[in-house]
C-alpha positions as a printed NumPy array, in Angstrom:
array([[  0.   ,   0.   ,   0.   ],
       [  1.424,   3.362,  -1.054],
       [  0.894,   6.441,   1.093],
       [  0.015,   9.342,  -1.191],
       [  1.093,  12.943,  -0.714],
       [ -0.98 ,  14.698,   1.988],
       [ -4.09 ,  16.262,   0.553],
       [ -7.543,  15.298,  -0.671],
       [ -7.598,  11.79 ,  -2.118],
       [-10.3  ,   9.969,  -4.074],
       [-11.453,   6.572,  -5.235],
       [-12.518,   7.06 ,  -8.856],
       [-13.028,   4.649, -11.75 ],
       [-11.643,   1.811,  -9.626],
       [ -8.393,   3.55 ,  -8.657],
       [ -7.05 ,   5.686,  -5.806],
       [ -5.963,   9.07 ,  -7.132],
       [ -5.373,  12.648,  -5.946],
       [ -8.798,  14.276,  -5.743],
       [ -7.963,  16.818,  -8.442],
       [ -7.49 ,  13.945, -10.904],
       [-10.99 ,  12.535, -10.307],
       [-12.817,  14.215, -13.182],
       [-16.12 ,  13.625, -14.947],
       [-17.456,  14.806, -18.301],
       [-19.663,  17.885, -18.508],
       [-22.202,  15.528, -20.108],
       [-22.414,  13.248, -17.071],
       [-26.033,  12.555, -16.132],
       [-25.515,  13.317, -12.418],
       [-23.826,  16.636, -13.207],
       [-26.77 ,  17.716, -15.356],
       [-29.684,  16.319, -13.344],
       [-28.475,  15.991,  -9.753],
       [-28.837,  12.206,  -9.844],
       [-26.412,  11.238,  -7.124],
       [-26.803,   9.718,  -3.651],
       [-24.102,  10.43 ,  -1.088],
       [-23.029,  10.057,   2.511],
       [-20.965,  12.205,   4.859],
       [-18.845,  10.122,   7.231],
       [-16.437,  11.344,   9.893],
       [-13.287,   9.761,  11.185],
       [-12.014,  10.897,  14.594],
       [ -8.393,  10.685,  15.648],
       [ -7.801,   9.107,  19.05 ],
       [ -4.421,  10.065,  20.496],
       [ -4.835,   7.377,  23.141],
       [ -5.142,   4.666,  20.483],
       [ -3.075,   6.473,  17.814],
       [ -5.788,   5.583,  15.338],
       [ -8.553,   7.133,  13.305],
       [-11.981,   5.763,  14.219],
       [-14.602,   5.967,  11.483],
       [-17.913,   6.546,  13.215],
       [-20.813,   4.256,  12.328],
       [-19.337,   3.378,   8.958],
       [-21.567,   0.345,   8.459],
       [-24.731,   2.347,   9.151],
       [-23.729,   5.084,   6.711],
       [-22.972,   2.647,   3.91 ],
       [-26.169,   0.721,   4.58 ],
       [-28.24 ,   3.922,   4.377],
       [-26.64 ,   4.921,   1.095],
       [-27.244,   1.519,  -0.466],
       [-30.866,   1.459,   0.677],
       [-31.49 ,   4.979,  -0.616],
       [-29.836,   4.253,  -3.944],
       [-32.576,   1.738,  -4.744],
       [-35.067,   4.612,  -4.943],
       [-32.95 ,   6.019,  -7.78 ],
       [-32.732,   2.627,  -9.551],
       [-28.999,   2.47 ,  -8.906],
       [-26.953,  -0.696,  -9.204],
       [-23.182,  -0.809,  -8.763],
       [-20.723,  -3.732,  -8.659],
       [-19.404,  -2.797,  -5.216],
       [-21.289,  -4.287,  -2.275],
       [-21.489,  -2.877,   1.243],
       [-18.311,  -4.58 ,   2.429],
       [-16.359,  -3.304,  -0.577],
       [-17.48 ,   0.284,   0.03 ],
       [-16.43 ,   0.085,   3.677],
       [-13.035,  -1.226,   2.577],
       [-12.649,   1.636,   0.091],
       [-13.396,   4.204,   2.798],
       [-10.82 ,   2.726,   5.159],
       [ -8.252,   2.365,   2.391],
       [ -8.567,   6.054,   1.541],
       [ -7.611,   6.94 ,   5.111],
       [ -4.688,   4.509,   5.115],
       [ -3.353,   5.792,   1.813],
       [ -3.646,   9.384,   2.983],
       [ -1.635,   8.685,   6.112],
       [ -3.784,  11.208,   7.984],
       [ -3.713,  10.991,  11.775],
       [ -6.353,  13.645,  12.458],
       [-10.044,  14.296,  11.908],
       [-11.182,  13.299,   8.418],
       [-14.333,  13.387,   6.322],
       [-15.355,  10.778,   3.751],
       [-17.911,  11.342,   1.028],
       [-18.919,   8.238,  -0.944],
       [-21.204,   9.037,  -3.879],
       [-23.22 ,   6.758,  -6.133],
       [-23.991,   8.715,  -9.282],
       [-25.566,   8.272, -12.694],
       [-22.524,   8.203, -14.954],
       [-24.006,   7.932, -18.458],
       [-23.338,  10.721, -20.94 ],
       [-26.967,  11.024, -21.917],
       [-29.82 ,  13.495, -22.192],
       [-33.068,  13.067, -20.287],
       [-33.753,  12.964, -16.545],
       [-34.981,   9.36 , -16.317],
       [-33.005,   7.126, -13.945],
       [-34.135,   3.655, -15.023],
       [-31.601,   1.99 , -17.279],
       [-28.947,   4.655, -16.697],
       [-25.542,   3.369, -15.559],
       [-24.431,   4.117, -12.   ],
       [-20.916,   4.276, -10.564],
       [-19.294,   4.758,  -7.175],
       [-16.708,   7.341,  -6.234],
       [-15.482,   8.568,  -2.861],
       [-13.193,  11.282,  -1.599],
       [-11.402,  12.035,   1.651],
       [-10.452,  15.389,   3.169],
       [ -9.253,  16.646,   6.527],
       [-12.05 ,  18.133,   8.623],
       [-12.11 ,  19.978,  11.905],
       [-15.137,  21.881,  13.177],
       [-17.813,  22.418,  10.531],
       [-19.59 ,  25.06 ,  12.624],
       [-19.36 ,  26.692,  16.054],
       [-19.974,  24.039,  18.703],
       [-19.002,  26.076,  21.762],
       [-20.71 ,  29.464,  22.097],
       [-23.975,  28.689,  20.293],
       [-25.367,  29.478,  16.85 ],
       [-27.667,  32.358,  15.993],
       [-30.216,  30.957,  13.562],
       [-33.254,  32.101,  11.6  ],
       [-36.357,  30.435,  10.224],
       [-35.925,  30.546,   6.465],
       [-38.62 ,  31.649,   4.027],
       [-37.803,  28.574,   1.931],
       [-39.844,  25.472,   2.8  ],
       [-38.448,  22.002,   3.304],
       [-39.011,  19.742,   0.326],
       [-41.826,  17.249,   0.697],
       [-41.089,  13.528,   0.681],
       [-43.578,  13.346,  -2.187],
       [-41.543,  15.837,  -4.231],
       [-37.822,  15.264,  -3.643],
       [-37.344,  12.98 ,  -0.622],
       [-34.973,  14.512,   1.917],
       [-34.265,  11.053,   3.329],
       [-32.398,  10.155,   0.123],
       [-29.48 ,  12.535,   0.717],
       [-29.4  ,  13.199,  -3.012],
       [-27.088,  15.716,  -4.636],
       [-29.911,  17.485,  -6.47 ],
       [-32.007,  18.035,  -3.354],
       [-29.31 ,  20.115,  -1.698],
       [-30.274,  23.19 ,  -3.691],
       [-33.061,  23.438,  -1.1  ],
       [-30.461,  23.479,   1.681],
       [-28.219,  25.888,  -0.227],
       [-30.977,  28.453,  -0.674],
       [-31.959,  28.308,   2.997],
       [-28.426,  28.474,   4.38 ],
       [-27.48 ,  31.285,   1.993],
       [-30.545,  33.327,   2.925],
       [-29.723,  32.992,   6.621],
       [-26.063,  33.899,   6.223],
       [-26.78 ,  36.873,   3.955],
       [-29.072,  38.17 ,   6.714],
       [-26.314,  37.847,   9.316],
       [-27.269,  34.501,  10.883],
       [-25.174,  31.363,  11.263],
       [-27.705,  28.798,  10.123],
       [-31.281,  28.267,   8.946],
       [-34.268,  26.336,  10.259],
       [-36.71 ,  24.848,   7.762],
       [-40.462,  24.734,   8.203],
       [-42.585,  22.246,   6.294],
       [-45.404,  23.314,   3.999],
       [-47.846,  22.92 ,   6.916],
       [-45.804,  25.371,   9.007],
       [-44.361,  22.856,  11.46 ],
       [-40.624,  22.605,  12.061],
       [-38.562,  20.212,   9.959],
       [-34.82 ,  20.604,  10.611],
       [-31.789,  22.79 ,   9.92 ],
       [-30.467,  23.402,   6.431],
       [-28.401,  20.216,   6.557],
       [-28.791,  18.927,  10.102],
       [-31.425,  17.547,  12.442],
       [-32.905,  19.611,  15.266],
       [-33.557,  18.956,  18.955],
       [-35.095,  21.119,  21.664],
       [-35.276,  20.703,  25.425],
       [-38.704,  21.746,  26.652],
       [-39.934,  21.349,  30.234],
       [-37.539,  18.506,  30.921],
       [-38.203,  16.593,  27.714],
       [-35.791,  16.121,  24.825],
       [-37.922,  16.656,  21.728],
       [-37.153,  16.124,  18.048],
       [-39.23 ,  15.989,  14.898],
       [-40.323,  12.541,  13.648],
       [-38.875,  10.872,  10.558],
       [-42.197,  11.487,   8.788],
       [-41.648,  15.268,   8.918],
       [-39.61 ,  15.579,   5.706],
       [-36.246,  15.227,   7.431],
       [-33.099,  13.26 ,   6.808],
       [-33.182,  10.133,   8.946],
       [-29.889,  11.161,  10.494],
       [-27.387,   8.677,  11.846],
       [-26.151,  11.263,  14.339],
       [-29.799,  11.907,  15.224],
       [-30.321,   8.21 ,  15.909],
       [-27.116,   8.141,  17.949],
       [-28.288,  11.031,  20.123],
       [-31.696,   9.427,  20.659],
       [-30.089,   6.188,  21.804],
       [-27.532,   7.868,  24.056],
       [-30.166,  10.151,  25.588],
       [-32.3  ,   7.167,  26.553],
       [-29.608,   4.692,  27.57 ],
       [-26.966,   6.916,  29.169],
       [-28.635,  10.157,  30.256],
       [-32.026,   8.542,  30.984],
       [-33.901,  11.46 ,  29.468],
       [-37.575,  11.587,  28.588],
       [-37.272,  11.547,  24.787],
       [-40.196,  12.453,  22.539],
       [-40.457,  12.398,  18.743],
       [-43.351,  14.648,  17.692],
       [-44.181,  17.67 ,  15.519],
       [-42.665,  20.937,  16.752],
       [-44.37 ,  24.308,  16.254],
       [-42.327,  27.333,  15.204],
       [-43.016,  29.254,  18.404],
       [-41.775,  26.333,  20.498],
       [-38.323,  27.246,  19.236],
       [-38.707,  30.663,  20.869],
       [-39.833,  29.383,  24.271],
       [-37.8  ,  26.189,  24.671],
       [-35.075,  25.879,  27.306],
       [-32.349,  24.551,  25.015],
       [-31.842,  23.783,  21.345],
       [-29.138,  22.062,  19.34 ],
       [-28.455,  20.675,  15.873],
       [-27.012,  17.255,  15.104],
       [-25.291,  15.86 ,  12.049],
       [-22.056,  14.367,  10.808],
       [-20.727,  17.849,  10.1  ],
       [-22.47 ,  19.737,  12.91 ],
       [-21.908,  16.942,  15.461],
       [-23.769,  18.427,  18.47 ],
       [-24.025,  22.176,  17.851],
       [-25.781,  24.361,  20.46 ],
       [-28.159,  27.097,  19.295],
       [-28.096,  30.423,  21.136],
       [-30.992,  32.246,  19.453],
       [-33.762,  31.821,  16.886],
       [-34.999,  34.834,  14.906],
       [-33.112,  37.036,  17.395],
       [-35.004,  35.515,  20.359],
       [-32.497,  34.271,  22.922],
       [-32.986,  30.666,  24.016],
       [-32.798,  29.961,  27.738],
       [-29.832,  31.722,  29.31 ],
       [-28.289,  32.535,  25.938],
       [-25.599,  29.876,  26.211],
       [-25.404,  26.091,  25.769],
       [-27.672,  24.464,  28.338],
       [-26.848,  21.617,  30.743],
       [-28.486,  18.845,  28.728],
       [-26.86 ,  20.049,  25.516],
       [-23.443,  20.088,  27.187],
       [-23.908,  16.609,  28.681],
       [-25.05 ,  15.3  ,  25.315],
       [-22.135,  16.923,  23.544],
       [-19.546,  15.615,  26.011],
       [-20.923,  12.082,  25.848],
       [-21.071,  12.172,  22.058],
       [-17.406,  13.147,  21.716],
       [-16.382,  10.406,  24.13 ],
       [-18.357,   7.875,  22.083],
       [-16.967,   8.861,  18.667],
       [-13.402,   8.594,  19.98 ],
       [-14.002,   5.078,  21.242],
       [-13.885,   5.983,  24.932],
       [-17.214,   4.396,  25.91 ],
       [-16.937,   0.575,  25.851],
       [-20.656,  -0.046,  25.252],
       [-20.469,   1.797,  21.929],
       [-16.951,   0.928,  20.832],
       [-18.452,  -1.235,  18.08 ],
       [-19.624,   1.965,  16.373],
       [-15.98 ,   2.982,  15.863],
       [-14.132,   1.243,  13.029],
       [-10.337,   1.644,  13.253],
       [ -8.668,   2.708,  10.018],
       [ -5.176,   1.521,  10.909]])
């Protein structure tokens, strides 16, 4: 195994190459029609183990393969092969720090027309270094966006498709142009969905509340992790139910979850300060526990951490 020069590295057309060499044609179906399914996967460096632990790799790959069936995608690589590719990218990079993997299954034909049936699919994946994606210490100032979350009957958010992220881009851009850190989506019925690219939790009168998977959200792996840890380790009263917009203004705590966001506290919504205006006690406990888990420090969940080396 050759260690490549430090920098972004990719698996493309069956080979490991520098990311800048992984190129597609301007005619590629996925480039023209957004017909790609992807995952975002983090690897955490543990100084104690001198290893990079890829967090919930199997679950991420399984979700991508399940979602790809909606897009009529078939590729020669199976789940085990994709996991091996992800780990091999880390090994070839030689990175001993936080990393981010993005496997993508995409429609690779050079053809016109948006249909997906009968169009060839391929797998690629790239690896980059990644530290903090957003502020996870002082709290984010967020705004409810005027853009609505896509309906599952239009472009399913659960698919994590490349084309659907224009919805997230518009919302996040609107929020940032108005001076906020992040956006919150409402659904067409006015209830809360999630952040622009992350799930949402609130703490309200002692309960940890999040929107259900039927509310046009990504069925987040970090979300599922937080739900399990909250019940099993923190023994919280956890509720999955619709959340009204004004509940965001009157809740005691709020935070986002996601592979990129991890556990990111929210300080204010639409310029209304949440709680004491700083990360609350449950958020901080959840955050601390989460970071212990992803670095392999909690024996009960060590099986979620796949060593790269």
